[in-house]
Coordinates of C-alpha atoms in Angstrom, one line a residue:
M290 CA -65.8 12.9 -65.5
K291 CA -62.4 11.4 -65.9
R292 CA -59.0 13.3 -65.9
T293 CA -58.3 12.1 -68.8
L294 CA -61.4 13.7 -70.6
L295 CA -60.3 17.1 -69.1
F296 CA -56.5 17.3 -69.8
T297 CA -57.7 16.5 -73.9
S298 CA -60.5 19.4 -73.2
C299 CA -59.6 22.4 -71.2
I300 CA -56.8 24.7 -72.6
L301 CA -55.9 28.3 -71.7
S302 CA -53.5 29.9 -73.7
G303 CA -51.7 28.1 -75.0
V304 CA -50.9 25.8 -72.0
L305 CA -53.3 21.8 -70.4
V306 CA -55.8 23.4 -67.6
L307 CA -57.7 21.1 -65.5
S308 CA -59.6 22.3 -62.4
I309 CA -60.4 19.9 -60.2
S310 CA -64.1 22.5 -59.2
A311 CA -64.8 20.6 -62.5
I312 CA -64.2 17.1 -61.9
F313 CA -66.6 18.0 -57.7
N314 CA -69.1 19.2 -60.3
S315 CA -69.0 16.5 -62.3
C316 CA -69.1 14.0 -59.6
K317 CA -71.8 15.4 -57.9
S318 CA -74.0 15.9 -60.9
N319 CA -73.9 12.2 -62.3
V320 CA -74.5 10.8 -58.4
G321 CA -78.2 11.7 -58.9
R322 CA -78.9 8.6 -61.1
T323 CA -81.7 5.9 -59.5
Y324 CA -80.6 2.2 -58.9
E325 CA -83.4 0.3 -57.7
L326 CA -82.4 -1.6 -54.9
T327 CA -82.7 -5.5 -53.9
G328 CA -82.5 -5.0 -50.0
D329 CA -79.5 -6.8 -51.0
T330 CA -76.7 -5.5 -49.1
L331 CA -73.4 -6.9 -50.4
A332 CA -75.1 -6.2 -54.2
D333 CA -76.1 -3.0 -53.6
G334 CA -73.3 -2.1 -51.4
K335 CA -71.2 -2.9 -54.1
A336 CA -73.4 -2.3 -57.6
L337 CA -73.9 1.8 -56.2
V338 CA -70.0 1.9 -54.9
Q339 CA -69.0 0.7 -58.8
Q340 CA -71.1 3.8 -59.9
H341 CA -70.3 6.5 -57.8
C342 CA -66.8 5.8 -55.9
T343 CA -64.9 6.1 -59.1
K344 CA -66.6 9.4 -60.6
C345 CA -63.7 11.4 -58.8
H346 CA -60.2 8.2 -58.5
A347 CA -59.6 5.0 -59.3
L348 CA -61.9 2.2 -57.4
V349 CA -60.5 1.3 -53.6
P350 CA -60.2 -2.9 -52.9
L351 CA -63.0 -3.1 -50.6
D352 CA -60.0 -5.2 -48.3
A353 CA -58.4 -1.8 -48.9
L354 CA -58.7 -0.6 -45.2
T355 CA -60.3 -1.8 -42.4
K356 CA -64.1 -1.6 -41.7
D357 CA -63.6 1.1 -38.9
V358 CA -61.6 2.8 -40.7
W359 CA -63.9 3.1 -43.7
T360 CA -66.3 3.9 -41.5
V361 CA -65.6 5.8 -39.2
H362 CA -62.4 8.3 -41.1
T363 CA -63.3 7.8 -44.8
L364 CA -66.4 7.3 -45.9
P365 CA -67.6 10.4 -43.4
A366 CA -64.5 12.3 -45.0
M367 CA -65.9 11.6 -49.1
A368 CA -69.8 12.1 -47.7
Q369 CA -69.0 16.3 -47.8
Y370 CA -68.8 14.7 -51.9
F371 CA -72.2 13.5 -52.5
S372 CA -74.1 16.8 -50.3
I373 CA -74.1 13.9 -47.1
K374 CA -73.5 15.8 -43.8
T375 CA -72.0 14.1 -40.7
Y376 CA -72.9 14.5 -36.8
G377 CA -70.4 11.8 -35.1
S378 CA -70.8 8.8 -36.8
D379 CA -74.8 10.1 -38.5
F380 CA -75.1 10.6 -41.7
Y381 CA -77.9 13.3 -42.5
K382 CA -79.0 15.1 -45.4
D383 CA -80.9 18.4 -45.8
E384 CA -84.6 17.3 -46.8
N385 CA -84.3 20.9 -49.8
D386 CA -81.3 19.4 -51.0
T387 CA -81.5 17.3 -53.7
S388 CA -77.6 17.2 -55.4
G389 CA -75.3 13.9 -55.0
M390 CA -77.3 10.7 -54.1
S391 CA -79.7 9.7 -51.3
L392 CA -79.8 9.4 -47.9
L393 CA -80.6 5.5 -48.7
N394 CA -78.0 4.8 -51.1
W395 CA -75.3 6.0 -49.1
Q396 CA -76.5 4.1 -45.8
T397 CA -76.1 1.6 -48.2
I398 CA -72.8 2.0 -49.1
V399 CA -72.5 2.1 -45.6
A400 CA -74.0 -0.4 -44.6
Y401 CA -72.3 -2.1 -46.8
Y402 CA -69.0 -1.5 -45.6
R403 CA -70.2 -2.8 -42.4
K404 CA -70.6 -5.9 -42.6
A405 CA -68.1 -6.9 -45.9
A406 CA -64.8 -4.9 -45.2
P407 CA -62.3 -6.9 -42.8
D408 CA -61.9 -6.3 -39.1
T409 CA -58.3 -6.1 -40.3
L410 CA -56.0 -6.3 -42.7
V411 CA -53.4 -8.3 -43.1
A412 CA -49.7 -8.8 -43.5
A413 CA -47.8 -9.1 -46.3
K414 CA -45.4 -11.5 -46.6
A415 CA -41.7 -10.5 -48.1
P416 CA -40.5 -12.4 -51.3
T417 CA -36.9 -12.3 -49.5
P418 CA -35.8 -11.8 -45.6
L419 CA -34.0 -9.1 -45.3
L420 CA -30.1 -9.3 -45.3
N421 CA -29.5 -7.5 -41.4
D422 CA -25.9 -6.1 -43.3
W423 CA -23.9 -2.7 -44.2
A424 CA -23.8 -4.3 -47.3
G425 CA -20.3 -2.2 -48.1
F426 CA -21.5 1.0 -46.9
T427 CA -20.1 2.9 -43.9
L428 CA -21.4 5.7 -42.7
R429 CA -21.1 9.1 -41.7
K430 CA -22.4 11.3 -40.0
A431 CA -22.8 14.5 -40.1
E432 CA -22.1 17.2 -36.8
R433 CA -24.3 17.4 -34.4
A434 CA -26.7 19.4 -33.5
S435 CA -27.4 21.0 -30.8
D436 CA -31.3 21.1 -30.8
I437 CA -33.7 18.6 -32.6
P438 CA -33.1 19.2 -36.1
F439 CA -36.8 18.8 -38.4
T440 CA -33.9 18.1 -42.1
S441 CA -36.9 18.5 -44.8
M442 CA -34.3 18.0 -47.3
V443 CA -30.6 16.9 -48.0
M444 CA -29.1 17.0 -51.1
A445 CA -25.5 17.1 -53.0
N446 CA -23.8 20.0 -54.7
P447 CA -23.0 17.8 -57.6
K448 CA -19.5 20.1 -58.9
T449 CA -18.9 20.6 -55.0
G450 CA -19.6 17.7 -53.4
N451 CA -21.3 20.1 -50.3
I452 CA -23.7 19.2 -48.8
Y453 CA -27.6 21.2 -48.5
T454 CA -29.8 20.6 -46.0
G455 CA -33.8 22.8 -44.5
D456 CA -35.7 22.6 -41.4
V457 CA -38.9 22.5 -41.2
V458 CA -38.5 24.5 -37.7
T459 CA -35.4 27.2 -38.1
G460 CA -36.7 27.9 -42.0
N461 CA -32.5 27.6 -42.9
L462 CA -30.7 26.9 -46.2
T463 CA -27.3 25.0 -44.5
E464 CA -24.4 24.6 -46.4
F465 CA -22.1 21.7 -45.4
N466 CA -18.8 20.8 -46.1
N467 CA -16.6 17.9 -47.3
Q468 CA -16.5 16.8 -43.6
L469 CA -19.8 17.5 -42.9
K470 CA -19.8 20.5 -40.9
P471 CA -22.2 24.1 -41.1
I472 CA -20.3 26.7 -42.9
N473 CA -23.5 28.9 -44.5
K474 CA -27.3 29.4 -44.2
V475 CA -30.1 31.4 -44.7
N476 CA -32.9 32.6 -43.4
L477 CA -36.0 30.8 -45.2
P478 CA -39.8 31.8 -45.3
S479 CA -40.3 28.4 -44.9
A480 CA -38.8 25.2 -44.8
A481 CA -36.9 23.8 -48.4
V482 CA -38.1 19.9 -49.7
N483 CA -36.7 20.5 -52.9
L484 CA -33.5 21.5 -54.9
Q485 CA -32.7 22.1 -58.2
F486 CA -29.1 22.4 -59.2
I487 CA -28.2 24.9 -62.3
A488 CA -25.3 24.0 -64.8
D489 CA -23.3 26.7 -66.9
S490 CA -20.3 27.1 -68.5
A491 CA -18.7 27.8 -65.8
G492 CA -20.0 25.0 -63.1
V493 CA -22.9 24.4 -60.5
N494 CA -23.4 27.7 -58.8
Q495 CA -27.0 28.1 -58.6
A496 CA -30.2 26.7 -57.5
I497 CA -33.6 26.7 -57.5
V498 CA -35.4 26.1 -53.2
S499 CA -39.0 25.1 -53.1
C500 CA -39.8 26.4 -50.1
I501 CA -43.1 24.8 -48.7
G502 CA -44.9 26.9 -46.8
R503 CA -47.1 24.3 -45.0
M504 CA -46.0 21.2 -44.4
D505 CA -49.0 19.5 -43.9
P506 CA -51.4 19.4 -46.0
V507 CA -54.0 22.5 -46.1
D508 CA -55.0 24.9 -48.1
F509 CA -52.7 28.2 -47.1
P510 CA -51.0 29.3 -50.2
N511 CA -47.5 30.7 -48.5
G512 CA -45.0 28.9 -50.8
R513 CA -42.2 30.6 -52.0
V514 CA -39.7 29.6 -55.1
F515 CA -36.5 31.5 -55.2
K516 CA -33.2 31.2 -57.0
V517 CA -30.1 31.0 -54.6
N518 CA -26.7 31.4 -56.0
L519 CA -24.4 28.7 -54.1
G520 CA -21.1 31.0 -53.4
S521 CA -18.6 32.5 -50.1
T522 CA -22.5 33.6 -49.5
L523 CA -26.2 32.4 -50.3
K524 CA -27.6 34.7 -52.0
L525 CA -31.5 35.1 -52.7
N526 CA -33.3 36.4 -55.3
Q527 CA -37.1 34.9 -55.1
L528 CA -38.6 33.8 -58.7
E529 CA -42.6 33.0 -57.3
T530 CA -44.6 33.5 -54.5
D531 CA -48.4 32.3 -53.3
L532 CA -47.6 29.4 -54.2
P533 CA -49.5 25.8 -52.4
R534 CA -46.7 23.8 -51.0
P535 CA -44.5 23.7 -53.7
I536 CA -42.4 20.1 -53.3
Q537 CA -40.2 20.2 -56.2
T538 CA -38.6 22.6 -59.4
L539 CA -37.9 21.3 -62.1
S540 CA -35.8 23.4 -65.0
A541 CA -36.3 22.6 -69.4
D542 CA -36.1 24.5 -72.3
F543 CA -39.7 23.2 -72.9
D544 CA -40.5 26.3 -76.1
K545 CA -36.1 25.8 -77.8
D546 CA -35.9 29.5 -77.1
G547 CA -32.4 29.0 -75.6
K548 CA -33.8 30.4 -72.2
Q549 CA -35.1 27.6 -69.3
E550 CA -38.4 27.8 -68.2
V551 CA -39.5 26.4 -64.5
V552 CA -41.4 23.7 -63.5
I553 CA -43.6 24.2 -60.0
C554 CA -45.4 20.6 -58.7
A555 CA -47.7 22.9 -56.3
Q556 CA -49.2 19.8 -54.1
G557 CA -50.7 21.9 -52.1
F558 CA -54.5 19.7 -50.0
H559 CA -57.9 20.8 -52.3
T560 CA -57.0 23.0 -54.7
G561 CA -53.1 23.1 -55.9
G562 CA -51.4 23.0 -59.7
V563 CA -48.6 22.0 -62.2
Y564 CA -47.3 25.6 -62.9
L565 CA -45.1 26.4 -65.5
L566 CA -42.8 29.9 -65.5
R567 CA -41.4 31.3 -68.3
H568 CA -39.6 34.6 -68.7
S569 CA -41.4 38.2 -69.1
A570 CA -40.4 39.6 -72.3
D571 CA -39.0 42.1 -70.3
G572 CA -36.0 39.7 -69.4
K573 CA -36.7 41.0 -65.7
G574 CA -38.7 38.4 -64.5
Y575 CA -41.3 35.2 -65.3
K576 CA -44.9 35.2 -65.8
R577 CA -47.2 31.7 -64.3
T578 CA -49.1 30.0 -66.7
S579 CA -51.1 26.7 -65.5
I580 CA -50.5 23.2 -66.8
A581 CA -52.6 21.2 -64.7
D582 CA -54.2 23.0 -61.7
W583 CA -55.0 19.8 -60.2
P584 CA -53.6 19.1 -56.6
G585 CA -52.0 16.3 -56.0
A586 CA -48.9 16.2 -58.7
V587 CA -45.7 14.4 -55.9
Q588 CA -42.9 14.7 -58.4
A589 CA -42.4 15.0 -61.5
I590 CA -39.7 14.3 -64.3
T591 CA -38.5 16.1 -68.2
G592 CA -37.1 14.0 -71.1
D593 CA -37.7 14.5 -74.4
F594 CA -40.4 11.0 -74.4
N595 CA -41.3 10.7 -77.6
N596 CA -38.5 11.5 -79.0
D597 CA -39.1 14.5 -81.0
G598 CA -36.2 16.6 -80.0
W599 CA -38.5 18.7 -78.0
A600 CA -38.5 18.4 -74.2
D601 CA -42.0 17.0 -72.1
L602 CA -42.5 16.5 -69.0
M603 CA -43.8 13.4 -66.0
V604 CA -45.5 14.0 -63.3
L605 CA -46.6 11.3 -60.6
Y606 CA -50.0 13.1 -58.5
G607 CA -49.9 11.3 -54.8
T608 CA -53.4 12.0 -53.0
G609 CA -57.2 12.1 -54.9
D610 CA -57.3 10.9 -58.4
E611 CA -53.7 9.6 -58.2
G612 CA -51.3 8.1 -61.5
L613 CA -49.7 9.2 -63.3
A614 CA -49.4 11.5 -66.5
M615 CA -47.1 12.2 -69.8
Y616 CA -47.7 15.7 -71.4
I617 CA -46.0 15.7 -74.3
N618 CA -44.9 18.9 -75.8
N619 CA -47.4 20.3 -78.5
K620 CA -44.0 22.4 -80.1
K621 CA -47.4 25.7 -79.9
G622 CA -46.9 26.1 -75.8
G623 CA -48.7 23.5 -74.4
F624 CA -48.5 20.0 -74.1
E625 CA -50.5 17.0 -74.4
A626 CA -51.7 14.7 -71.4
T627 CA -52.3 11.2 -71.5
E628 CA -52.8 9.1 -68.5
L629 CA -50.3 6.3 -68.1
I630 CA -51.4 4.5 -64.8
K631 CA -54.2 5.0 -62.2
F632 CA -53.8 3.9 -58.6
P633 CA -56.1 4.0 -56.1
P634 CA -56.4 6.5 -53.2
T635 CA -55.4 4.2 -50.9
N636 CA -51.7 4.2 -51.9
S637 CA -50.8 7.6 -51.2
S638 CA -48.0 7.9 -54.0
T639 CA -44.7 9.2 -52.6
S640 CA -42.5 8.4 -55.8
F641 CA -41.4 7.4 -59.3
Q642 CA -38.4 7.1 -61.7
L643 CA -37.9 5.8 -65.2
A644 CA -34.7 3.2 -65.6
D645 CA -34.4 -0.5 -67.6
I646 CA -34.2 -2.4 -64.6
D647 CA -34.3 -5.4 -67.0
H648 CA -31.5 -4.2 -69.6
D649 CA -34.4 -4.4 -72.5
G650 CA -34.0 -0.4 -73.7
D651 CA -37.5 -0.1 -72.1
L652 CA -37.7 3.5 -69.5
D653 CA -38.7 0.3 -66.8
L654 CA -41.1 2.2 -63.6
V655 CA -39.4 2.8 -60.3
Y656 CA -43.0 3.3 -58.2
T657 CA -43.2 4.0 -53.9
C658 CA -46.4 4.4 -51.9
G659 CA -46.5 4.8 -48.7
Y660 CA -47.6 8.4 -46.7
N661 CA -49.7 7.7 -44.9
F662 CA -51.0 10.8 -42.4
H663 CA -54.5 10.8 -43.7
D664 CA -57.2 10.0 -41.9
S665 CA -56.7 5.8 -41.8
R666 CA -53.8 6.2 -40.9
I667 CA -53.3 1.9 -40.0
L668 CA -50.0 0.0 -41.4
K669 CA -51.7 -1.3 -45.5
P670 CA -49.7 -4.1 -46.9
Y671 CA -50.0 -2.9 -50.4
H672 CA -47.5 -0.5 -49.1
G673 CA -43.7 -0.7 -50.9
L674 CA -41.4 -0.7 -53.6
Y675 CA -42.8 -1.7 -56.8
I676 CA -41.5 -2.2 -60.4
Y677 CA -43.2 -2.0 -63.6
E678 CA -42.4 -3.4 -66.9
N679 CA -42.5 -0.8 -69.7
T680 CA -44.1 -3.4 -72.3
G681 CA -43.6 -0.4 -75.2
K682 CA -44.6 3.5 -75.7
F683 CA -44.8 3.8 -71.8
S684 CA -47.5 1.1 -71.2
F685 CA -47.2 -0.8 -67.8
K686 CA -46.8 -3.7 -66.4
Q687 CA -46.5 -4.2 -62.7
K688 CA -43.5 -6.9 -62.6
W689 CA -42.6 -6.9 -58.6
F690 CA -43.7 -6.6 -55.4
Y691 CA -41.5 -5.5 -52.3
P692 CA -43.7 -4.7 -49.4
I693 CA -42.9 -1.6 -47.1
N694 CA -44.9 0.0 -45.3
G695 CA -45.0 4.0 -45.5
C696 CA -42.5 3.5 -48.7
S697 CA -41.9 7.4 -49.8
K698 CA -39.0 7.3 -51.5
A699 CA -36.4 5.0 -54.0
I700 CA -33.6 6.2 -56.3
A701 CA -31.7 3.4 -58.4
A702 CA -28.5 3.3 -59.1
D703 CA -25.8 1.6 -59.6
F704 CA -24.0 1.0 -56.4
D705 CA -21.9 -1.0 -56.6
S706 CA -20.3 -1.1 -60.3
D707 CA -21.5 -4.5 -61.3
G708 CA -23.6 -2.7 -65.4
D709 CA -27.9 -3.4 -63.3
L710 CA -29.4 -0.9 -61.5
D711 CA -29.6 -1.1 -57.8
I712 CA -32.4 0.5 -55.5
A713 CA -32.4 2.2 -51.7
T714 CA -36.1 2.9 -50.2
I715 CA -37.0 5.1 -46.6
A716 CA -40.0 4.5 -45.6
F717 CA -41.1 8.0 -43.7
F718 CA -44.1 5.9 -41.9
A719 CA -42.5 2.4 -41.9
D720 CA -43.5 0.7 -39.2
M721 CA -41.1 1.7 -36.5
K722 CA -42.4 -0.4 -33.3
D723 CA -42.5 -4.0 -34.4
K724 CA -39.4 -3.4 -38.3
P725 CA -38.4 -0.4 -37.9
A726 CA -35.0 -2.2 -40.4
E727 CA -37.2 -2.0 -43.0
E728 CA -37.6 2.5 -42.6
F729 CA -33.7 2.8 -44.5
I730 CA -33.5 -0.7 -47.6
Y731 CA -30.9 -1.2 -50.6
F732 CA -31.3 -4.0 -52.8
E733 CA -28.8 -5.1 -54.1
Q734 CA -29.5 -7.0 -57.8
D735 CA -27.8 -10.2 -58.8
K736 CA -30.2 -10.7 -61.2
A737 CA -32.8 -9.4 -63.8
L738 CA -35.9 -8.8 -61.0
Q739 CA -33.7 -10.3 -58.8
F740 CA -32.5 -9.0 -55.6
K741 CA -31.0 -9.1 -52.0
P742 CA -32.7 -7.0 -49.3
H743 CA -30.4 -4.5 -46.9
A744 CA -31.7 -3.7 -43.8
I745 CA -28.0 -1.6 -42.9
P746 CA -28.7 -0.6 -39.4
V747 CA -29.9 3.2 -39.3
S748 CA -32.1 3.3 -37.8
K749 CA -31.3 4.0 -34.2
L750 CA -30.0 7.0 -36.7
G751 CA -32.4 9.1 -37.2
R752 CA -36.2 8.8 -38.4
W753 CA -35.5 9.6 -42.6
M754 CA -37.6 12.1 -44.1
A755 CA -35.7 13.1 -47.5
M756 CA -33.2 10.8 -49.7
D757 CA -30.4 12.0 -51.6
V758 CA -27.8 9.9 -54.0
A759 CA -24.7 11.6 -55.0
D760 CA -20.9 11.1 -55.5
V761 CA -20.3 13.2 -52.2
N762 CA -16.0 12.1 -51.5
H763 CA -16.2 12.1 -55.9
D764 CA -14.5 8.0 -55.5
G765 CA -16.7 7.8 -59.2
K766 CA -18.8 5.2 -56.8
P767 CA -22.8 6.9 -55.6
D768 CA -23.2 7.4 -52.0
I769 CA -26.9 7.7 -49.6
L770 CA -27.1 11.0 -47.8
L771 CA -30.7 10.7 -45.3
A772 CA -32.4 13.2 -43.6
N773 CA -33.4 13.1 -39.6
Y774 CA -36.9 14.5 -39.3
A775 CA -36.0 14.1 -35.2
T776 CA -39.4 13.8 -34.3
G777 CA -43.1 14.7 -35.3
F778 CA -45.7 12.6 -37.9
L779 CA -46.0 9.4 -35.6
F780 CA -48.8 8.0 -36.6
Q781 CA -48.1 4.8 -33.9
P782 CA -49.6 4.5 -30.8
N783 CA -47.6 4.0 -27.8
F784 CA -44.3 4.9 -29.8
A785 CA -42.1 7.6 -28.6
P786 CA -38.9 8.0 -31.4
N787 CA -36.0 6.3 -29.6
W788 CA -33.3 7.0 -32.1
D789 CA -31.2 10.4 -32.7
E790 CA -32.8 13.2 -32.2
H791 CA -30.1 16.3 -32.2
T792 CA -28.0 14.6 -35.6
P793 CA -29.4 16.7 -39.2
F794 CA -28.4 14.2 -41.4
I795 CA -26.0 11.2 -42.1
V796 CA -23.9 9.6 -45.1
L797 CA -23.8 6.2 -46.2
E798 CA -21.0 6.1 -48.0
N799 CA -20.8 3.0 -51.1
H800 CA -18.0 1.0 -50.8
T801 CA -19.5 -1.8 -52.8
K802 CA -17.8 -3.7 -54.7
K803 CA -18.0 -5.4 -58.1

């Protein structure tokens, strides 16, 4: 059963609900159909994979992983969903267990990958070589820290230009002034990974902060969401608790009652969801309901996508059944969901943005993939920056790709004030041994879908987990902020950090010329 079907069939209290257990139960209930083996390993394996391995996610291409990764890591991890158990590299099945697929069929699948999958992955060739220059940007560094920073977030207040960071080890939300010196801080129960600034008649003086709980993907619901007053002191007011790894909050008036509801993307691991906080009847708090009980949400945006005057939602899922889903406001307190595009789970989707890249009046999809700390920690040639053309009504067609190992975020903006959109990217899981320059790339758009990729030389200054774009110095041009998660999450063997481990973040001040 596909996620789209569950989207349209499960509704609770007017709000859409999606159950991951329903997906897995559906998978297991459908895998028992008998396939007659022919004795041809390649033909049988391909047929069994197509039958069984597309129930819960898009088909993963055979050459997306090496045969060692398939047989030692990925297949053992997937075996549990078919009631197959593992002992080391061997698979076995309880004789009394009649669920899932037969052990013979599973062994045929394993033999298929062992025989047909590639020994190595060939690196993708970039369509345009990197230019090593500053491209009109100048460097500013935050005040050096005595301890190693584990900066999980960097975001600028659009009103004041002050900058806020989160840190995994200290748990502090720290405020920096325009001179990039720390002036304020408050301790949080876990690392801040996102701020949603709230504007009122007096300007931006509040924000909603997402505290992730656990950085590593585990099912431990200790994430929290707070509202923080951004005054002379940072005062906290808890909005929600017991959340599975909340990584983003955003707000909109979905029911047109004049009040802003709050959407929480709780990425989780095996459990998670997209939740809606509505104001309670007494006005003293919020009531939480589910938009989708499905793990893996990495980012969401709001907008009126069907032009009916009501706020809608779009969510990117980056684990398991990956894809981009649109939730149209049904004007009755709920949403109607449509799956816009699916990605194989090896993509490990990381970010998206809607922007009119080709100037045709439609919002195109700027998309990145490259989270690379799952079991298959090898460089993948299909990770990078993609542009999908909107051919109408959010039907997307791939038009451009630039390979970037471990690409983790892209932000499109007109950095050089020439009337078209450029793109800044970071890659937290870049090839730091051999291609460290790809950790940050500025793509300058010359003509429609023609970019000059500038490898601005900042790879020795930190390892960039987070990025924000804002006019920090109020000169009318967007600047770029990069957060230094100085150590940890290393995935390449025989490699140690070779960058600055004491600068919490940097600012690339924009002095580009048209």
